[in-house]
Short mmCIF file of C-alpha atoms in Angstrom, two decimals:
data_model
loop_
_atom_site.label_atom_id
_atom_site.label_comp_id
_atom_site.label_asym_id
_atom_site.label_seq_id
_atom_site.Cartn_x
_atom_site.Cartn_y
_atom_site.Cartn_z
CA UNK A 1 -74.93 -108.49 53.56
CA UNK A 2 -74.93 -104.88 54.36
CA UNK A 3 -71.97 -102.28 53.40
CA UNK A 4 -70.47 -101.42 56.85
CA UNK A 5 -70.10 -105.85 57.21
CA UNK A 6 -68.80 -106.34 54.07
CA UNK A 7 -66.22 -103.29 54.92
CA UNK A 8 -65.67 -105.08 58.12
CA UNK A 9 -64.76 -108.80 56.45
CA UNK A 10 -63.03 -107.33 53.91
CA UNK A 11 -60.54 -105.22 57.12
CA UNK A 12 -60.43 -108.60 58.97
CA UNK A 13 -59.18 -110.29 55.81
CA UNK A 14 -56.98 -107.62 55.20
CA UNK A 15 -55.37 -108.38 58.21
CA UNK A 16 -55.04 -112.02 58.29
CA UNK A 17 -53.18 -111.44 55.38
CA UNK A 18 -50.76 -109.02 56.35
CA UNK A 19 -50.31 -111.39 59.52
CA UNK A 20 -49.32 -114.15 57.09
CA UNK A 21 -47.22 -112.11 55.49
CA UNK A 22 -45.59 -110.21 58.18
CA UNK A 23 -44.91 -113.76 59.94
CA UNK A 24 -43.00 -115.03 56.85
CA UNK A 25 -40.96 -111.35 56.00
CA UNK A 26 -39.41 -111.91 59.68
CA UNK A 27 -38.43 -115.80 59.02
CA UNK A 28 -37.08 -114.85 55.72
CA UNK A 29 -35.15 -112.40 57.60
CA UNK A 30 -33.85 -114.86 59.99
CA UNK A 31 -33.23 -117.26 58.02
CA UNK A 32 -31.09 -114.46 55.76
CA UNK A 33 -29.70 -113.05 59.22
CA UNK A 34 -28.05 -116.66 59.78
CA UNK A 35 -26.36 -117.03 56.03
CA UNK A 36 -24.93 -113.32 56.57
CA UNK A 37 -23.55 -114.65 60.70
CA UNK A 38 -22.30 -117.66 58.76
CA UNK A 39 -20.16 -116.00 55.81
CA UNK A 40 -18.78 -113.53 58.51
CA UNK A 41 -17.52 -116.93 60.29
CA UNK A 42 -15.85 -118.48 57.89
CA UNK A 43 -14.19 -114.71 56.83
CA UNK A 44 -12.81 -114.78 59.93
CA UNK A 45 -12.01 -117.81 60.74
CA UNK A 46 -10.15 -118.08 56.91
CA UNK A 47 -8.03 -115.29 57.71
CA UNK A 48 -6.81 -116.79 60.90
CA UNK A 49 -6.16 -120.38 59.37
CA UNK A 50 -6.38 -120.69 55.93
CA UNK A 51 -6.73 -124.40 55.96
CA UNK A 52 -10.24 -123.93 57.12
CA UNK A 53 -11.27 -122.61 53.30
CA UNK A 54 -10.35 -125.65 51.68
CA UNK A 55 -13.34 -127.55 49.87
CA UNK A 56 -11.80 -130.86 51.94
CA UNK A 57 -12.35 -129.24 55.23
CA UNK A 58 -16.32 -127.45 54.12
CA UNK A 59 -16.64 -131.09 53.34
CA UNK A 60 -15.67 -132.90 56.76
CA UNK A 61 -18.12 -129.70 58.33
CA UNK A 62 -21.66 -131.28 56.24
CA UNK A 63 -20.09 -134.61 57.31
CA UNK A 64 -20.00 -133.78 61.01
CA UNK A 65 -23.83 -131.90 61.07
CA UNK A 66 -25.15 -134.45 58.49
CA UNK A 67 -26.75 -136.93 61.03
CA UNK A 68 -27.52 -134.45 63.33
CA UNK A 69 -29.22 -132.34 60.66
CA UNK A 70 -31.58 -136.04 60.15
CA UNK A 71 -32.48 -135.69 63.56
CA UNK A 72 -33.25 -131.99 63.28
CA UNK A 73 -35.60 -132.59 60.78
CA UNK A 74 -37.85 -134.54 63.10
CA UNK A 75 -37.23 -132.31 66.12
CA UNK A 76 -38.51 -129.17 64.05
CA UNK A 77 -42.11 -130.99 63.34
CA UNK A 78 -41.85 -131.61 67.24
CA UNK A 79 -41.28 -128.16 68.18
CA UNK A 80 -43.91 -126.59 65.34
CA UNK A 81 -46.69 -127.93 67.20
CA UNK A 82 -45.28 -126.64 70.81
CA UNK A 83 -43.58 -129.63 72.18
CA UNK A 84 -40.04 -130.93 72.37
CA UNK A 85 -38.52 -134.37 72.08
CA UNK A 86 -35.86 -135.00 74.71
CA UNK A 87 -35.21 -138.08 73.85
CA UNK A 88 -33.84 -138.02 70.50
CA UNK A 89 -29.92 -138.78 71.52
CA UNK A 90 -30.85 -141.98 73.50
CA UNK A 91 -33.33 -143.27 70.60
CA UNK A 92 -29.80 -142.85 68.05
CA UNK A 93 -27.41 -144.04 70.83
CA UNK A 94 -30.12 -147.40 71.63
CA UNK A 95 -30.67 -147.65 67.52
CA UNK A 96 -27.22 -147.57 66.82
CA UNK A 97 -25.95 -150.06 69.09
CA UNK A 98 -28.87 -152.54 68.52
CA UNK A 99 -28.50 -152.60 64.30
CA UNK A 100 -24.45 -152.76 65.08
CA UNK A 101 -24.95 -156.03 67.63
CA UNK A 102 -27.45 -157.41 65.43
CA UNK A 103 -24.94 -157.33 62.83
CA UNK A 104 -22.09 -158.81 65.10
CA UNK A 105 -24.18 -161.76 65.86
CA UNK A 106 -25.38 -162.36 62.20
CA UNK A 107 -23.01 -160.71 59.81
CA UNK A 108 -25.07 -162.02 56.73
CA UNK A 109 -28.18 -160.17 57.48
CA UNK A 110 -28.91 -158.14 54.39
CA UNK A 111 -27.80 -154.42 55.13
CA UNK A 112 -31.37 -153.18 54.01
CA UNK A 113 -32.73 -154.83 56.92
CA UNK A 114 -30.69 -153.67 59.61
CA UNK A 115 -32.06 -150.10 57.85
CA UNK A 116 -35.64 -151.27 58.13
CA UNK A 117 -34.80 -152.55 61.90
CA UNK A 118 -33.20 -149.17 62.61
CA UNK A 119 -36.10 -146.93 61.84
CA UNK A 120 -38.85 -149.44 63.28
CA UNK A 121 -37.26 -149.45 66.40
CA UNK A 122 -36.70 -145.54 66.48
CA UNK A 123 -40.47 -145.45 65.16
CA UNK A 124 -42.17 -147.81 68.30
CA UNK A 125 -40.19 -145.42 70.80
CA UNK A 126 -41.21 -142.38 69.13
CA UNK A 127 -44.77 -143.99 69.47
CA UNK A 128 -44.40 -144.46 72.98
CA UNK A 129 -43.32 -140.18 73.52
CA UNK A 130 -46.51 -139.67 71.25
CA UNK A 131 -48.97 -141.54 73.49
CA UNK A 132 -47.85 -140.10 76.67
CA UNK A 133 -47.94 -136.75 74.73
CA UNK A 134 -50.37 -137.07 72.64
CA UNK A 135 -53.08 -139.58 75.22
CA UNK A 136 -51.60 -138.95 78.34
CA UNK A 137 -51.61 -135.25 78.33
CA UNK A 138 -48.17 -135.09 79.79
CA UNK A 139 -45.84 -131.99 79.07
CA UNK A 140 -43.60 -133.15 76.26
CA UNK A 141 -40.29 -131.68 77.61
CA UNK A 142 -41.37 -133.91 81.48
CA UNK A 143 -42.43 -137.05 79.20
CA UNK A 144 -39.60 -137.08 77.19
CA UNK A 145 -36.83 -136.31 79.57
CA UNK A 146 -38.04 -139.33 81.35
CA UNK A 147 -37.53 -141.26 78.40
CA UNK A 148 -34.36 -139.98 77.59
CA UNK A 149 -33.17 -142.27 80.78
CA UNK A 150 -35.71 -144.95 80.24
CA UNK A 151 -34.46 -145.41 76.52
CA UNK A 152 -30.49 -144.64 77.66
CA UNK A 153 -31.24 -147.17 80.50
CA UNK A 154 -32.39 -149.92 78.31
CA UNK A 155 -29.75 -149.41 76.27
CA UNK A 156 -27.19 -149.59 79.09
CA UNK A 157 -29.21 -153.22 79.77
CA UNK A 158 -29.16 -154.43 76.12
CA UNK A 159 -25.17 -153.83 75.94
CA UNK A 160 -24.01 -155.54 79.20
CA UNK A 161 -21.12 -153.20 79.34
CA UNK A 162 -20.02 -154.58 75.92
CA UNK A 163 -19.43 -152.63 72.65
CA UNK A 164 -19.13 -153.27 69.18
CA UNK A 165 -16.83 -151.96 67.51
CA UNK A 166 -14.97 -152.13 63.54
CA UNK A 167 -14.14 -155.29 62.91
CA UNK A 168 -17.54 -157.21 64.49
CA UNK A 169 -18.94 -155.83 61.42
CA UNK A 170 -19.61 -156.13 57.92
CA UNK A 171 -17.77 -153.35 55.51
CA UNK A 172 -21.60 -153.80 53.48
CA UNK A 173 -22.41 -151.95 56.70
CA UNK A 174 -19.75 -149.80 57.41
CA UNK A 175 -19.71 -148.40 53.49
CA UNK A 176 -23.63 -146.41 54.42
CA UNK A 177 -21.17 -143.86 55.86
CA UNK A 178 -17.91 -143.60 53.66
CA UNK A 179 -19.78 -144.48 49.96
CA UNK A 180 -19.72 -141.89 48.00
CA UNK A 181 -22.16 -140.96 44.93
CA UNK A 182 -21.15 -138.50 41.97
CA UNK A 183 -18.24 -137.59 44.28
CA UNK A 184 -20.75 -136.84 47.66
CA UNK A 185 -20.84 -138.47 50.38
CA UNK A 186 -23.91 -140.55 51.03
CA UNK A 187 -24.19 -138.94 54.11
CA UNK A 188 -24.53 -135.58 53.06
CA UNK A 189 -26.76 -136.75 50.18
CA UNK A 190 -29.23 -138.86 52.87
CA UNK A 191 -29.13 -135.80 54.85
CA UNK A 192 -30.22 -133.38 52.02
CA UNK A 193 -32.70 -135.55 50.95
CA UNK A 194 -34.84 -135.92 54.05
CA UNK A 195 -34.43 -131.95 54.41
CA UNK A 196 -35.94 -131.56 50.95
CA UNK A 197 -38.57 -134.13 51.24
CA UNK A 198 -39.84 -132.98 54.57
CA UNK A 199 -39.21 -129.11 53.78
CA UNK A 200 -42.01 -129.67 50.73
CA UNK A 201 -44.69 -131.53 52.78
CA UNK A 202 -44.16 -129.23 55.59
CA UNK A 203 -44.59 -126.15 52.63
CA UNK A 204 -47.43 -128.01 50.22
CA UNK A 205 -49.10 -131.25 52.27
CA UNK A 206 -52.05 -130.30 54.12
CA UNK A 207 -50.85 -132.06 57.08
CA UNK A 208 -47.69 -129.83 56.86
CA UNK A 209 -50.01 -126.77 57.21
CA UNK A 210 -52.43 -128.63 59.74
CA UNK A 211 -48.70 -129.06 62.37
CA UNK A 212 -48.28 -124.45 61.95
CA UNK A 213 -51.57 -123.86 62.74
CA UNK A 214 -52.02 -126.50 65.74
CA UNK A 215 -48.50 -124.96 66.68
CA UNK A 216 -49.82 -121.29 66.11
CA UNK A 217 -53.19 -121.57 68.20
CA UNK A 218 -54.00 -124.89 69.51
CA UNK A 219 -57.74 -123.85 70.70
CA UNK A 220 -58.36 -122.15 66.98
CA UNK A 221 -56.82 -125.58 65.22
CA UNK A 222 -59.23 -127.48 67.49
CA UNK A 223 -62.48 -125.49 66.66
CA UNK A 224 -61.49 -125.54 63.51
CA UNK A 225 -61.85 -128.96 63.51
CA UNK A 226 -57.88 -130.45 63.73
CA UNK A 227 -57.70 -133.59 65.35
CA UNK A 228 -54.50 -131.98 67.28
CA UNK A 229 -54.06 -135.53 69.28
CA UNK A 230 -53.20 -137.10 66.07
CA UNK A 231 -51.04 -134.75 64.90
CA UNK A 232 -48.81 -134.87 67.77
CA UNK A 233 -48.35 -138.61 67.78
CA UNK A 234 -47.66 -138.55 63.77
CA UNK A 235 -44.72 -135.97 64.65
CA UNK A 236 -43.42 -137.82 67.62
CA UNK A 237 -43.52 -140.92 65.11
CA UNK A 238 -41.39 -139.48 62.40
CA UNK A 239 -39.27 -138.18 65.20
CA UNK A 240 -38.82 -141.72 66.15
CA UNK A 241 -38.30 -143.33 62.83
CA UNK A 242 -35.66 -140.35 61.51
CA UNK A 243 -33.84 -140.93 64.71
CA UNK A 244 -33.69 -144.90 64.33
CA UNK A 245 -32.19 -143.93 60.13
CA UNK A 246 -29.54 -141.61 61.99
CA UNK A 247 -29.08 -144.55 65.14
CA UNK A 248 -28.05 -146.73 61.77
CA UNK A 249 -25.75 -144.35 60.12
CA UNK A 250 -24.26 -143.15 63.29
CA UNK A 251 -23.58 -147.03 64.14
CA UNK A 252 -21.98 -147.02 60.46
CA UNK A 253 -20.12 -143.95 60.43
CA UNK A 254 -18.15 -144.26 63.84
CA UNK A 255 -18.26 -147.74 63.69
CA UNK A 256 -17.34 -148.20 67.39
CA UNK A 257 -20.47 -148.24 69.33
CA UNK A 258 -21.70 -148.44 73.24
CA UNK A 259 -24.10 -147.61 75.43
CA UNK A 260 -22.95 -144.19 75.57
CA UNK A 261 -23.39 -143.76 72.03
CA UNK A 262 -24.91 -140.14 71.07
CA UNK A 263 -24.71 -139.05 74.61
CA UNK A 264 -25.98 -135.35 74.51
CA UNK A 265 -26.78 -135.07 71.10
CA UNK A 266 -30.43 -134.06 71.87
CA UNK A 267 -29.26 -130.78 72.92
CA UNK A 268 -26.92 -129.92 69.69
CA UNK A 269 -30.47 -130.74 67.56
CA UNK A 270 -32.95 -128.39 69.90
CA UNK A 271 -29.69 -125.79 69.57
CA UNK A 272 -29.59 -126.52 65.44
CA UNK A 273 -33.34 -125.72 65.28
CA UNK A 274 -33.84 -122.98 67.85
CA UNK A 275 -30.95 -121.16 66.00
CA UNK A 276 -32.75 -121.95 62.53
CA UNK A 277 -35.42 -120.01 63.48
CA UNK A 278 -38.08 -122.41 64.70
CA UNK A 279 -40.19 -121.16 67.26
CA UNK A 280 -40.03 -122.95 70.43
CA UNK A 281 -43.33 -121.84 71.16
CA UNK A 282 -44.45 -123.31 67.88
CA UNK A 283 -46.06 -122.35 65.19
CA UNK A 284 -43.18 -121.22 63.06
CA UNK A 285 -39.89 -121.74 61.60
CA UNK A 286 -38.67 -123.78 58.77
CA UNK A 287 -36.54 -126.72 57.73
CA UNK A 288 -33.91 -124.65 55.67
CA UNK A 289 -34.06 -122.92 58.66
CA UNK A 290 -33.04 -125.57 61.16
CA UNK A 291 -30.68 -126.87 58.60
CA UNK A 292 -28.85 -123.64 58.24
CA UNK A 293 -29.06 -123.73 62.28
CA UNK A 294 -27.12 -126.72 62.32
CA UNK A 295 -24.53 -125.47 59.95
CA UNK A 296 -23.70 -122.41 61.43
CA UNK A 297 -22.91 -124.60 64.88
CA UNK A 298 -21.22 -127.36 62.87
CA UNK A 299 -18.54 -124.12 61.09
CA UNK A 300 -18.38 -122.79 64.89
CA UNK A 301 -17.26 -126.44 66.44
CA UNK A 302 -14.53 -126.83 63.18
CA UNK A 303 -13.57 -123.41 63.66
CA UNK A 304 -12.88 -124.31 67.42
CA UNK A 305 -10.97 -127.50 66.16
CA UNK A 306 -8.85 -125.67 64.08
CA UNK A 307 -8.09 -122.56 66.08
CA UNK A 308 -7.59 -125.48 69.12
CA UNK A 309 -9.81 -123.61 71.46
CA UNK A 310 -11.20 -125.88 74.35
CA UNK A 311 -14.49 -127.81 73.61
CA UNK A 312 -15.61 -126.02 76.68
CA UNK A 313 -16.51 -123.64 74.27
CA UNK A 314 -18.44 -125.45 72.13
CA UNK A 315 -20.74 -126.38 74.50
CA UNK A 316 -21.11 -123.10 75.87
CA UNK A 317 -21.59 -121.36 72.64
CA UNK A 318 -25.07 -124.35 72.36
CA UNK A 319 -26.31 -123.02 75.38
CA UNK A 320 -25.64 -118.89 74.78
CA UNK A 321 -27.10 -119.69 71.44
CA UNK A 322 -30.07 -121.79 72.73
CA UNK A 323 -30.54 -118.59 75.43
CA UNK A 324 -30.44 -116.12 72.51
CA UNK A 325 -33.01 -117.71 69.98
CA UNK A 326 -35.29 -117.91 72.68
CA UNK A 327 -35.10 -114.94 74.00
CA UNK A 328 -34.77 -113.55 70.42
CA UNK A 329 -38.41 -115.91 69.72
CA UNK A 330 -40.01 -114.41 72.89
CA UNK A 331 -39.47 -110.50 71.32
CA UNK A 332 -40.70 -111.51 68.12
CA UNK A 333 -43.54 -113.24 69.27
CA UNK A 334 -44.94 -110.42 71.29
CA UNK A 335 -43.91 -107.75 68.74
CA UNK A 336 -45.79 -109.40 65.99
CA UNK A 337 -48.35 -110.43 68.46
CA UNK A 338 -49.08 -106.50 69.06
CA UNK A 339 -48.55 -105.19 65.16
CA UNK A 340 -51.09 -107.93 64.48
CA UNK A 341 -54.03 -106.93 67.26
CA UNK A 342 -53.23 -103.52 65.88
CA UNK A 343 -54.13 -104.26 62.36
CA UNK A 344 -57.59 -106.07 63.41
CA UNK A 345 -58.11 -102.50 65.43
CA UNK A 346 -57.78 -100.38 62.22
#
């Protein structure tokens, strides 16, 4: 190998390097940005009602995001690899009514199975997004909007119009939500855990690193050899599965349950994760990121609640700060899309 191409491989891998880094400095940054947005909100929000400080209330606010934080765990492997899973609210809302009637009808069924049920039936309808995805070549965000109403549908059919509510129940069931362990809630604790397993195989699996760089370039992840078709059914699968776990604790934690169950939760997770710092164009972003997302909009919605402000906000402030992040992505994405064709220039 001459001089002038070993200068030349040595530039290029100069650059892919500083890409690397320069693509994790701004997600760190983010990521920092959002702690720094959240400690100014609860500042404020303390001096107005000083109620809100209290460990009790910080408590009932990782209560509230905990299953949706489940859900955003999934969502961000959807959205890494440039898709989006409508869906998500109706595969909780059919979940959580199906374990609960199950357990009306046959109150001695062991409360592991009902968990088992839960995420087998939130795994076969995340299956089904992933082969119209993933097979059928359909857009994500057209597939799964239809199955939002296919899945809220059949849910509507399965219930009859009925509901299950408290007392059809076992309290084996009902204590998933209100047990605690060392003093946490088992919520929080589920919630944590899934965000800590999936933030290391996202970080150190080779799988986790195969869903960036399909999400990054989906031609270069091909030639590279990435069976890309696979990896988007595997994420619309765990999708599936961590939505039928939250379906199970949501049926457990509010205990009352319909058709209507979870109505509009999918767009509280794609706000939690967008916020977080996960690219909707894919590619980037982070767990601790999404979770962090989902924090900051769980302390806005208390903050609301306490301060009584209409809810109207609170679903305005999801869609400014859905509008933001992605317009905030978009900026990002063609600034470091321009500092990094500059450095393969030099």
């Amino acid at each position: 190998m001459s001089t002038t191409t070993t200068r030349v491989e040595e530039s290029r891998w100069r650059a892919r390097s500083g890409g690397k880094r320069l693509v994790a400095l701004v997600g760190r940054v983010r990521e920092l940005g959002l702690i720094v947005v959240l400690l100014v909100i609860i500042a404020l929000v303390g001096l107005q009602t000083p109620r809100f400080l209290t460990p009790g209330n910080f408590e009932q606010i990782l209560l509230s995001i905990a299953i949706l934080a489940i859900v955003a765990v999934g969502e961000t492997m959807v959205i890494l690899t440039r898709n989006v899973d409508l869906s998500v609210g109706s595969t909780v809302g059919m979940t959580a009514f199906v374990c609960a009637d199950v357990l009306k009808n046959h109150p001695q069924t062991p409360v592991i199975l009902i968990v088992l049920l839960g995420c087998l039936l939130g795994a076969v309808l995340g299956a089904i997004n992933g082969l119209i995805v993933a097979l059928g070549r359909v857009p994500a965000i057209v597939a799964t909007l239809g199955t939002l109403y296919l899945y809220r549908g059949l849910d509507s059919y399965i219930a009859g119009g009925t509901q299950v509510s408290a007392y059809d129940v076992p309290d084996s069931f009902l204590s998933l939500a209100t047990t605690h362990i060392l003093g946490i809630p088992a919520l929080i604790i589920f919630a944590a855990a899934i965000a800590l397993l999936f933030a290391y195989l996202l970080r150190a699996a080779r799988t986790g690193r195969e869903l960036y760089a399909l999400g990054s370039n989906p031609e270069a992840a091909r030639l590279a050899g990435l069976r890309s078709e696979r990896l988007i059914f595997l994420t619309f699968l765990l999708c599936g599965l961590l939505s039928g776990f939250a379906g199970v604790l949501w049926g457990a934690r509010f205990a009352t349950v319909d058709s209507g169950a979870a109505t509009g939760l999918e767009l509280q997770v794609i706000a939690a994760v967008v916020v977080g710092g996960v690219n909707i164009f894919g590619g980037s972003g982070t767990i601790l990121g999404a979770m962090l997302g989902a924090i900051v909009l769980g302390t806005i919605d208390n903050a609301l609640t306490l301060l009584r402000l209409s809810q109207f906000w609170l679903q305005a402030i999801d869609g400014a700060a859905i509008l933001a992040a992605v317009t905030l992505d978009a900026l990002i994405t063609r600034w470091l899309q321009r500092r990094l064709l500059s450095g393969r220039q030099r």
